[in-house]
């Protein structure tokens, strides 16, 4: 007999992108590139952030400020928000968990897409709530399909915008139309983890929709801001919803170095500009190379690309590992013939293409 709860026994845990050091331990390779977790490819992240963190190291014997005072102040100025409209998390992952625990009663349900960020599903299952998955249409969130699934017991709808792993997005017109039909008892979560990378003009920034009191917008410092290793993200919503989430948030959930790094990273505009340029150039390069290879891919508004490799994606993933290139297979998402690649530096993108070619021809 197992001591764990039923939901835990049946749980398939989140598979992270393979860490570089793990592959190094396994294969002893010298040069490894990781294009598996949609991180910022510039090593060390923002120099301003690193410098600020180094200065703050003398304080690590103290608990962090639980309120994230300085970071809150900078963000509120930047986004023109009242201080009580933000809550910080140990990555936006933690905020997803806090949202579910704060708002969803035992007999209530959560709706999301069938192919989207897996944490929505995993965190829902851990506390035994019901998840309704609406299939994507043409790799995009099907908002009409989601509206049809809403019932009296629906509490939260998670929308990754842009979506991971497809890179597609919901536009302004679609989101406005969607909100017209959202009942007052339903909370819509727009997860904007890839906001900085968005390179389209009709993107509906969640901040512009805060007039809806049942909207929560999620942001993270893990992707464009280059602080994935520090674990920090935040949510924006009306003061009432934020105050409930604050009751659930663990004290000291955001460490002091993350707070200091985030303040500095926010101010380092040159770093963000450089990051955006690298991603845009890399995207063009990868699109043209993939097209030349005759591979289909989903056009992406973000820093990663979902590619149809027309054979078992897990084999392609494993084949590439041997050459020191880490991408992501999509089996856990039910996309057996796909891989997802994060756009890297120009060097990394070239290596990715050359190894992909090699692995695909090897396996015919
Ligand atoms: C990467 C990612 C996150 C998680 O970010 P953290 O802040 O590192 O926890 C959240 N949502 C989506 C859609 C992501 O792709």
Tab-separated table of C-alpha atoms and ligand atoms in Angstrom:
chain	number	residue	atom	x	y	z
A	1	UNK	CA	0.000	0.000	0.000
A	2	UNK	CA	1.274	3.426	-0.861
A	3	UNK	CA	1.410	6.256	1.610
A	4	UNK	CA	0.968	8.919	-1.060
A	5	UNK	CA	-2.387	10.405	-2.060
A	6	UNK	CA	-4.035	8.949	-5.170
A	7	UNK	CA	-3.423	12.101	-7.208
A	8	UNK	CA	0.274	11.852	-6.484
A	9	UNK	CA	0.552	8.188	-7.424
A	10	UNK	CA	-0.998	8.958	-10.808
A	11	UNK	CA	1.046	12.093	-11.353
A	12	UNK	CA	3.533	12.315	-14.215
A	13	UNK	CA	5.999	14.883	-12.883
A	14	UNK	CA	7.170	17.877	-14.882
A	15	UNK	CA	10.169	17.047	-17.049
A	16	UNK	CA	12.618	19.895	-17.145
A	17	UNK	CA	14.927	20.617	-20.036
A	18	UNK	CA	18.076	18.554	-19.601
A	19	UNK	CA	20.674	20.541	-17.627
A	20	UNK	CA	24.017	21.073	-19.369
A	21	UNK	CA	25.983	19.620	-16.446
A	22	UNK	CA	23.894	16.470	-16.436
A	23	UNK	CA	24.714	15.764	-20.082
A	24	UNK	CA	28.348	16.566	-19.353
A	25	UNK	CA	28.366	13.998	-16.530
A	26	UNK	CA	26.690	11.413	-18.738
A	27	UNK	CA	28.673	11.789	-21.945
A	28	UNK	CA	31.758	13.722	-20.915
A	29	UNK	CA	31.315	16.158	-23.797
A	30	UNK	CA	33.249	19.413	-23.700
A	31	UNK	CA	31.008	21.642	-25.695
A	32	UNK	CA	27.308	21.482	-24.990
A	33	UNK	CA	24.595	23.877	-26.037
A	34	UNK	CA	21.191	23.978	-24.409
A	35	UNK	CA	18.243	25.134	-26.473
A	36	UNK	CA	15.636	23.375	-24.373
A	37	UNK	CA	14.109	25.742	-21.820
A	38	UNK	CA	13.501	29.035	-23.639
A	39	UNK	CA	16.099	30.811	-21.541
A	40	UNK	CA	17.995	33.930	-22.542
A	41	UNK	CA	21.079	32.675	-24.437
A	42	UNK	CA	23.446	35.428	-23.246
A	43	UNK	CA	25.617	33.741	-20.665
A	44	UNK	CA	25.516	35.247	-17.196
A	45	UNK	CA	22.469	37.328	-18.097
A	46	UNK	CA	22.610	41.073	-17.528
A	47	UNK	CA	25.963	42.374	-16.258
A	48	UNK	CA	24.127	45.067	-14.265
A	49	UNK	CA	22.176	42.342	-12.496
A	50	UNK	CA	25.340	40.371	-11.724
A	51	UNK	CA	27.103	43.430	-10.359
A	52	UNK	CA	24.175	44.332	-8.125
A	53	UNK	CA	23.915	40.765	-6.871
A	54	UNK	CA	27.617	40.607	-6.062
A	55	UNK	CA	27.291	43.719	-3.917
A	56	UNK	CA	24.341	42.230	-2.066
A	57	UNK	CA	26.112	38.994	-1.152
A	58	UNK	CA	27.178	40.393	2.231
A	59	UNK	CA	23.532	40.359	3.322
A	60	UNK	CA	22.688	36.732	2.620
A	61	UNK	CA	22.705	35.857	6.313
A	62	UNK	CA	19.474	37.909	6.573
A	63	UNK	CA	16.025	36.902	5.448
A	64	UNK	CA	14.852	38.721	2.333
A	65	UNK	CA	12.252	41.452	2.545
A	66	UNK	CA	9.052	39.520	2.095
A	67	UNK	CA	7.314	42.474	0.436
A	68	UNK	CA	9.948	42.857	-2.351
A	69	UNK	CA	9.776	46.572	-1.561
A	70	UNK	CA	12.274	48.019	-4.054
A	71	UNK	CA	11.276	45.757	-6.919
A	72	UNK	CA	7.619	46.547	-6.278
A	73	UNK	CA	8.384	50.261	-6.391
A	74	UNK	CA	10.249	50.038	-9.703
A	75	UNK	CA	7.579	47.900	-11.322
A	76	UNK	CA	4.715	50.073	-10.106
A	77	UNK	CA	6.357	53.152	-11.589
A	78	UNK	CA	7.103	51.355	-14.816
A	79	UNK	CA	3.643	49.837	-15.234
A	80	UNK	CA	1.673	52.628	-13.542
A	81	UNK	CA	0.159	50.302	-11.014
A	82	UNK	CA	-0.788	50.682	-7.375
A	83	UNK	CA	1.506	48.671	-5.069
A	84	UNK	CA	-1.331	46.386	-4.002
A	85	UNK	CA	-1.834	45.170	-7.570
A	86	UNK	CA	1.326	43.035	-7.677
A	87	UNK	CA	2.358	39.801	-5.985
A	88	UNK	CA	5.774	38.162	-6.363
A	89	UNK	CA	6.533	34.480	-6.696
A	90	UNK	CA	9.410	32.023	-6.735
A	91	UNK	CA	9.112	31.995	-10.507
A	92	UNK	CA	5.706	32.393	-12.092
A	93	UNK	CA	5.371	28.638	-11.522
A	94	UNK	CA	4.733	29.330	-7.871
A	95	UNK	CA	2.086	31.909	-8.733
A	96	UNK	CA	0.223	29.344	-10.839
A	97	UNK	CA	0.201	27.122	-7.761
A	98	UNK	CA	-0.930	29.995	-5.541
A	99	UNK	CA	-3.755	30.883	-7.957
A	100	UNK	CA	-5.102	27.340	-7.924
A	101	UNK	CA	-4.857	27.037	-4.141
A	102	UNK	CA	-6.404	30.463	-3.560
A	103	UNK	CA	-9.400	30.307	-5.853
A	104	UNK	CA	-10.420	26.795	-6.847
A	105	UNK	CA	-12.760	24.922	-4.492
A	106	UNK	CA	-12.756	21.154	-4.356
A	107	UNK	CA	-15.727	20.745	-6.699
A	108	UNK	CA	-14.678	23.457	-9.146
A	109	UNK	CA	-12.788	23.085	-12.424
A	110	UNK	CA	-10.018	24.726	-14.410
A	111	UNK	CA	-9.899	25.096	-18.192
A	112	UNK	CA	-6.851	25.325	-20.422
A	113	UNK	CA	-5.634	24.056	-23.798
A	114	UNK	CA	-4.599	20.450	-24.401
A	115	UNK	CA	-1.155	21.477	-25.619
A	116	UNK	CA	0.195	24.228	-23.410
A	117	UNK	CA	2.455	24.838	-20.423
A	118	UNK	CA	2.317	21.571	-18.477
A	119	UNK	CA	2.435	23.147	-15.042
A	120	UNK	CA	-1.243	24.150	-15.297
A	121	UNK	CA	-2.144	20.496	-15.477
A	122	UNK	CA	0.389	19.195	-12.978
A	123	UNK	CA	-0.366	21.753	-10.259
A	124	UNK	CA	-4.110	21.209	-10.751
A	125	UNK	CA	-3.695	17.463	-10.378
A	126	UNK	CA	-1.535	17.740	-7.260
A	127	UNK	CA	-4.385	19.257	-5.283
A	128	UNK	CA	-6.981	17.104	-6.996
A	129	UNK	CA	-8.942	19.668	-8.952
A	130	UNK	CA	-10.630	18.880	-12.255
A	131	UNK	CA	-8.928	20.105	-15.426
A	132	UNK	CA	-10.796	20.519	-18.696
A	133	UNK	CA	-8.489	20.517	-21.722
A	134	UNK	CA	-9.697	22.142	-24.915
A	135	UNK	CA	-7.815	21.051	-28.067
A	136	UNK	CA	-5.789	23.655	-29.919
A	137	UNK	CA	-6.952	24.586	-33.418
A	138	UNK	CA	-4.158	25.057	-35.942
A	139	UNK	CA	-1.742	25.122	-32.980
A	140	UNK	CA	-3.666	28.053	-31.436
A	141	UNK	CA	-5.849	28.386	-28.341
A	142	UNK	CA	-9.468	27.782	-29.358
A	143	UNK	CA	-11.225	30.519	-27.381
A	144	UNK	CA	-14.669	29.643	-28.727
A	145	UNK	CA	-14.102	26.043	-27.715
A	146	UNK	CA	-13.087	27.209	-24.237
A	147	UNK	CA	-16.214	29.373	-23.889
A	148	UNK	CA	-18.357	26.335	-24.702
A	149	UNK	CA	-16.739	24.383	-21.872
A	150	UNK	CA	-17.367	26.977	-19.179
A	151	UNK	CA	-19.951	25.845	-16.629
A	152	UNK	CA	-21.122	26.917	-13.168
A	153	UNK	CA	-18.187	25.123	-11.602
A	154	UNK	CA	-15.500	26.733	-13.752
A	155	UNK	CA	-13.225	28.954	-11.680
A	156	UNK	CA	-9.988	29.587	-13.571
A	157	UNK	CA	-8.980	29.632	-17.241
A	158	UNK	CA	-5.251	29.488	-17.961
A	159	UNK	CA	-4.109	31.001	-21.246
A	160	UNK	CA	-0.421	31.093	-22.077
A	161	UNK	CA	-0.103	34.055	-24.413
A	162	UNK	CA	2.009	33.483	-26.427
A	163	UNK	CA	1.564	29.770	-25.959
A	164	UNK	CA	4.342	27.400	-25.004
A	165	UNK	CA	5.238	25.087	-26.852
A	166	UNK	CA	3.622	26.424	-30.029
A	167	UNK	CA	4.715	30.095	-30.017
A	168	UNK	CA	1.281	31.156	-31.287
A	169	UNK	CA	-0.707	33.978	-29.725
A	170	UNK	CA	-4.198	35.313	-29.219
A	171	UNK	CA	-4.678	38.748	-30.760
A	172	UNK	CA	-6.475	41.832	-29.443
A	173	UNK	CA	-9.688	41.267	-31.330
A	174	UNK	CA	-9.949	37.666	-30.156
A	175	UNK	CA	-9.283	38.514	-26.520
A	176	UNK	CA	-11.824	41.361	-26.449
A	177	UNK	CA	-14.448	39.099	-27.973
A	178	UNK	CA	-13.574	36.382	-25.463
A	179	UNK	CA	-14.001	38.662	-22.444
A	180	UNK	CA	-17.511	39.593	-23.578
A	181	UNK	CA	-18.642	36.089	-22.722
A	182	UNK	CA	-16.649	35.428	-19.545
A	183	UNK	CA	-18.997	35.161	-16.560
A	184	UNK	CA	-18.144	37.092	-13.389
A	185	UNK	CA	-17.342	33.943	-11.402
A	186	UNK	CA	-14.498	32.933	-13.735
A	187	UNK	CA	-10.913	34.179	-13.394
A	188	UNK	CA	-8.878	34.466	-16.596
A	189	UNK	CA	-5.120	34.079	-16.232
A	190	UNK	CA	-2.986	35.433	-19.065
A	191	UNK	CA	0.487	33.952	-18.719
A	192	UNK	CA	2.806	36.355	-20.516
A	193	UNK	CA	6.116	34.605	-19.850
A	194	UNK	CA	7.341	35.576	-23.336
A	195	UNK	CA	6.055	39.156	-23.429
A	196	UNK	CA	9.392	40.813	-24.203
A	197	UNK	CA	9.954	38.638	-27.262
A	198	UNK	CA	6.595	39.364	-28.854
A	199	UNK	CA	7.235	40.850	-32.289
A	200	UNK	CA	3.699	41.355	-33.592
A	201	UNK	CA	1.587	44.514	-33.530
A	202	UNK	CA	-1.820	43.109	-32.549
A	203	UNK	CA	-0.767	41.506	-29.278
A	204	UNK	CA	-3.193	42.164	-26.391
A	205	UNK	CA	-1.021	43.206	-23.454
A	206	UNK	CA	-2.698	41.998	-20.289
A	207	UNK	CA	-1.902	45.288	-18.519
A	208	UNK	CA	-4.349	47.026	-20.839
A	209	UNK	CA	-7.194	44.806	-19.702
A	210	UNK	CA	-6.993	45.332	-15.942
A	211	UNK	CA	-10.421	46.977	-16.058
A	212	UNK	CA	-11.626	43.371	-15.950
A	213	UNK	CA	-11.564	42.563	-12.248
A	214	UNK	CA	-11.359	38.835	-12.937
A	215	UNK	CA	-8.085	39.003	-14.881
A	216	UNK	CA	-4.668	37.946	-13.578
A	217	UNK	CA	-1.550	38.589	-15.680
A	218	UNK	CA	1.581	36.511	-15.051
A	219	UNK	CA	5.097	37.712	-15.808
A	220	UNK	CA	8.532	36.245	-15.238
A	221	UNK	CA	12.183	37.242	-15.090
A	222	UNK	CA	13.206	33.768	-16.289
A	223	UNK	CA	13.055	34.283	-20.017
A	224	UNK	CA	14.060	37.592	-21.657
A	225	UNK	CA	15.439	39.079	-18.427
A	226	UNK	CA	17.894	36.217	-18.126
A	227	UNK	CA	17.318	35.322	-14.457
A	228	UNK	CA	15.908	31.790	-14.763
A	229	UNK	CA	18.324	30.482	-12.135
A	230	UNK	CA	17.183	32.977	-9.513
A	231	UNK	CA	13.465	32.074	-9.674
A	232	UNK	CA	11.351	35.189	-9.691
A	233	UNK	CA	8.086	36.157	-11.354
A	234	UNK	CA	5.036	38.244	-10.534
A	235	UNK	CA	1.310	38.512	-11.034
A	236	UNK	CA	-0.748	41.640	-11.673
A	237	UNK	CA	-4.443	41.907	-10.877
A	238	UNK	CA	-6.973	43.990	-8.981
A	239	UNK	CA	-6.185	44.565	-5.275
A	240	UNK	CA	-8.899	42.195	-4.130
A	241	UNK	CA	-7.620	39.111	-5.965
A	242	UNK	CA	-4.020	39.972	-5.079
A	243	UNK	CA	-4.938	40.242	-1.390
A	244	UNK	CA	-6.374	36.704	-1.391
A	245	UNK	CA	-3.268	35.367	-3.116
A	246	UNK	CA	-1.098	37.116	-0.519
A	247	UNK	CA	-2.743	34.992	2.165
A	248	UNK	CA	-1.532	31.843	0.435
A	249	UNK	CA	1.952	33.046	-0.545
A	250	UNK	CA	4.689	31.591	1.662
A	251	UNK	CA	6.758	34.179	3.522
A	252	UNK	CA	10.220	34.792	2.031
A	253	UNK	CA	9.277	32.982	-1.185
A	254	UNK	CA	11.461	35.323	-3.262
A	255	UNK	CA	15.109	35.314	-2.225
A	256	UNK	CA	17.079	38.510	-1.714
A	257	UNK	CA	19.434	38.028	-4.676
A	258	UNK	CA	16.509	37.474	-7.014
A	259	UNK	CA	14.893	40.720	-5.845
A	260	UNK	CA	18.084	42.683	-6.344
A	261	UNK	CA	18.865	41.034	-9.683
A	262	UNK	CA	15.372	41.779	-10.954
A	263	UNK	CA	15.575	45.482	-10.112
A	264	UNK	CA	18.869	45.768	-11.973
A	265	UNK	CA	17.687	43.672	-14.921
A	266	UNK	CA	14.604	45.873	-15.312
A	267	UNK	CA	16.833	48.928	-15.607
A	268	UNK	CA	19.283	47.319	-18.045
A	269	UNK	CA	17.558	48.395	-21.243
A	270	UNK	CA	20.637	47.732	-23.372
A	271	UNK	CA	20.610	44.084	-22.351
A	272	UNK	CA	16.966	43.670	-23.350
A	273	UNK	CA	17.574	45.408	-26.652
A	274	UNK	CA	20.517	43.151	-27.386
A	275	UNK	CA	18.477	40.096	-26.425
A	276	UNK	CA	15.616	41.048	-28.708
A	277	UNK	CA	17.963	41.619	-31.633
A	278	UNK	CA	19.656	38.275	-31.173
A	279	UNK	CA	16.322	36.487	-31.043
A	280	UNK	CA	14.931	38.261	-34.103
A	281	UNK	CA	18.043	37.562	-36.156
A	282	UNK	CA	18.172	33.980	-34.933
A	283	UNK	CA	14.543	33.461	-35.791
A	284	UNK	CA	15.040	34.634	-39.371
A	285	UNK	CA	18.072	32.407	-39.737
A	286	UNK	CA	16.304	29.343	-38.349
A	287	UNK	CA	13.165	29.931	-40.411
A	288	UNK	CA	15.181	30.116	-43.618
A	289	UNK	CA	17.317	27.071	-42.797
A	290	UNK	CA	14.327	24.961	-41.768
A	291	UNK	CA	12.460	25.957	-44.929
A	292	UNK	CA	15.467	24.958	-47.008
A	293	UNK	CA	15.486	21.599	-45.286
A	294	UNK	CA	11.829	21.197	-46.174
A	295	UNK	CA	10.757	21.049	-42.532
A	296	UNK	CA	7.450	22.493	-41.387
A	297	UNK	CA	7.404	24.662	-38.301
A	298	UNK	CA	4.879	26.810	-36.472
A	299	UNK	CA	5.593	30.543	-36.950
A	300	UNK	CA	6.457	31.856	-33.491
A	301	UNK	CA	5.883	35.185	-31.734
A	302	UNK	CA	8.492	34.154	-29.159
A	303	UNK	CA	12.042	32.846	-28.675
A	304	UNK	CA	11.371	29.218	-29.531
A	305	UNK	CA	10.139	27.260	-32.534
A	306	UNK	CA	8.027	24.109	-32.708
A	307	UNK	CA	9.316	21.958	-35.569
A	308	UNK	CA	7.694	18.979	-37.287
A	309	UNK	CA	10.600	16.570	-37.809
A	310	UNK	CA	8.317	13.961	-39.474
A	311	UNK	CA	9.692	11.111	-37.411
A	312	UNK	CA	9.910	10.212	-33.773
A	313	UNK	CA	10.893	13.434	-32.045
A	314	UNK	CA	12.321	11.578	-29.074
A	315	UNK	CA	14.790	9.793	-31.350
A	316	UNK	CA	15.809	13.082	-32.888
A	317	UNK	CA	16.206	14.578	-29.420
A	318	UNK	CA	18.372	11.655	-28.280
A	319	UNK	CA	20.383	11.707	-31.497
A	320	UNK	CA	21.172	15.378	-31.005
A	321	UNK	CA	22.205	14.860	-27.376
A	322	UNK	CA	25.124	12.711	-28.528
A	323	UNK	CA	26.458	15.747	-30.365
A	324	UNK	CA	26.023	17.988	-27.348
A	325	UNK	CA	22.859	19.748	-28.507
A	326	UNK	CA	19.952	19.746	-26.047
A	327	UNK	CA	16.503	20.491	-27.462
A	328	UNK	CA	13.103	19.349	-26.226
A	329	UNK	CA	11.078	16.445	-27.537
A	330	UNK	CA	7.334	16.959	-27.393
A	331	UNK	CA	6.153	13.513	-26.346
A	332	UNK	CA	4.825	14.726	-22.997
A	333	UNK	CA	2.685	17.205	-24.938
A	334	UNK	CA	1.368	14.497	-27.270
A	335	UNK	CA	3.268	15.872	-30.275
A	336	UNK	CA	5.319	12.771	-31.060
A	337	UNK	CA	6.845	14.021	-34.307
A	338	UNK	CA	7.912	17.418	-33.074
A	339	UNK	CA	10.810	19.032	-31.299
A	340	UNK	CA	10.917	22.493	-29.760
A	341	UNK	CA	14.081	24.530	-30.096
A	342	UNK	CA	14.907	27.689	-28.201
A	343	UNK	CA	16.482	30.374	-30.359
A	344	UNK	CA	20.088	30.781	-29.228
A	345	UNK	CA	23.104	32.820	-30.186
A	346	UNK	CA	24.147	32.791	-33.822
A	347	UNK	CA	26.813	30.177	-33.020
A	348	UNK	CA	24.299	27.964	-31.237
A	349	UNK	CA	21.723	28.250	-34.009
A	350	UNK	CA	24.269	27.219	-36.629
A	351	UNK	CA	25.359	24.259	-34.561
A	352	UNK	CA	21.732	23.273	-34.012
A	353	UNK	CA	21.028	23.300	-37.756
A	354	UNK	CA	24.143	21.344	-38.653
A	355	UNK	CA	23.482	18.680	-36.015
A	356	UNK	CA	19.800	18.495	-36.914
A	357	UNK	CA	20.745	17.867	-40.547
A	358	UNK	CA	23.162	15.189	-39.476
A	359	UNK	CA	20.717	13.394	-37.207
A	360	UNK	CA	17.887	13.546	-39.733
A	361	UNK	CA	19.989	12.062	-42.542
A	362	UNK	CA	21.398	9.359	-40.241
A	363	UNK	CA	17.927	8.185	-39.485
A	364	UNK	CA	16.730	8.537	-43.053
B	1	LIG	C1	8.783	29.324	-18.678
B	1	LIG	C2	7.346	29.531	-18.434
B	1	LIG	C3	6.863	29.889	-17.178
B	1	LIG	C4	7.652	29.703	-15.913
B	1	LIG	O1	8.464	30.603	-15.590
B	1	LIG	P1	9.155	30.711	-14.160
B	1	LIG	O2	8.920	32.128	-13.843
B	1	LIG	O3	10.579	30.364	-14.433
B	1	LIG	O4	8.516	29.777	-13.196
B	1	LIG	C5	5.519	30.152	-17.016
B	1	LIG	N1	4.685	30.050	-18.051
B	1	LIG	C6	5.101	29.697	-19.270
B	1	LIG	C7	4.125	29.608	-20.381
B	1	LIG	C8	6.441	29.405	-19.502
B	1	LIG	O5	6.834	28.986	-20.697
